[in-house]
Amino acid sequence: MTLLRNAVFAAFSILLMALPAQAQSSAEDLVRRMAAEVTSEVRKNPALVNSQTQLAALVERRLMPRFDFDRITQLAMGRNWPKASGAEQRQVVAEFSKLLVRTYSNALASLKDLDVEVRDSRKNGNDVTVRTQMIGRPKPVAIDYSLSNAGGGWHVYDVTVEGVSLVTAYRDEFNTLVSSSGVTGLIAALKQKNGK
Amino acid sequence: MNCMSRSALIASAVFGTLSITSAQAQVSDPLEPVNRGFFALNEFLDTVAFKPIATVYNTVLPKPVRTGVSNVFSNLDDAFISVNHALQGRGKDSANSLGRVLINSTIGLGGLFDIATDQGLQKGEGDFGQTLGVWGVGAGPYIVLPVLGPSNARETVGRVARIASDPRTYMPDVWSYSLVGAEYIQYKADNLENLNLLDSSSLDKYGFMRTVYMQRRDALVTSGRAAAGAP
């Protein structure tokens, strides 16, 4: 009986140890896959990087389904999120997503080297941060992806480029806008930016 | 307390915690009015002078020439990186950058070619501001310098140290100004795309640059500390 209990206990502990490791590796796989998909599309069609609309379409198709825009927006709004009504929250999410798609497409256009290398990943509660570097001259660019898995697979909720977090960068702006002209002011500013 | 306000309180407490986990408090910027003035000046100079000059520079000069110029300044910078890594107690990193200077200055023909990277000696990151940070000096308030752009109290001191130790400072005026000017134009030309990206992605460029700059400097100090702590 003791032996059986020990065996079950051992099996259980192995399972428990294996679980987070597996979670980490599947998050790493997702980042690897996203990078590979974008790289191969750009390699197949190098003229792509010269077309804003084609790039935006690529980003929307390949990357955006893997981003958790609700969470990104929530984090970027921080303490202002609960101040917005449900309808306002949805509007901010929609407009901010548009802005991010454009920012991403523009960033892609300026990248000559697309080789992404996954370095490692760290577990942080239920979240995983996958550290990658983009190989380029004169030095590689460090890009960290923060992912969470709330049931529907891994989704990115922050991207940190060379130590600069996207969410944090926008939070200050959002804060300033909301304190000066309210959530409506923030929505108006996002719309104006997207309209250009 | 009624039910509504309590749930609002709980919600804000929850989201407050969320926000703390991925960001620090807002940046210290007591000089904001002055900073915004210099920011506007720099934007103006960028629009009327530096961006057009950088665009012409990129169009007129062939890529190998531009890379060569960029490499020469990068080689000079590697010498400073090596000194700073030594000051931070990062012997291995310091030796790496020194090795880069030696290889690129000789086989790389005075720094024109970055042979060291091909040899597996990756370019490091370091400056006097980072060294002060590793030594424990705080960032201080955000400062926008005329022409030079974003900085903070610590980095401004770092910049002065760099200028004081840069050989170009002690050259005859004509040489000194043209070499520093050339590096500045090269820098703008290298970053033209990034500058445009910043324009298209920020709602309030001043605030966006401030956050990005302070985060970036923080990250450099943190990575410097980590490297100094490692055996």
Coordinates of C-alpha atoms in Angstrom, one line a residue, chain A residues 4 15 31 35 44 62 74 100 104 122 124 132 156 163 168 175 181 191 193:
Chain A
L4 CA 1.5 2.2 -4.3
L15 CA 3.1 15.4 -13.7
V31 CA 6.0 32.8 -30.7
A35 CA 7.6 34.6 -36.4
K44 CA 7.9 34.6 -50.6
R62 CA -1.2 36.2 -38.9
Q74 CA -7.2 47.1 -20.0
L100 CA -1.6 48.8 -32.9
Y104 CA 3.0 46.8 -36.2
R122 CA 10.1 32.5 -17.8
N124 CA 5.3 34.4 -14.0
T132 CA 13.4 36.5 -28.3
V156 CA 0.1 37.9 -26.2
G163 CA 13.2 46.9 -22.2
T168 CA 3.5 51.0 -20.3
N175 CA -3.6 58.6 -18.4
S181 CA -10.4 65.2 -21.4
K191 CA -10.1 57.9 -33.8
K193 CA -4.9 59.1 -35.1

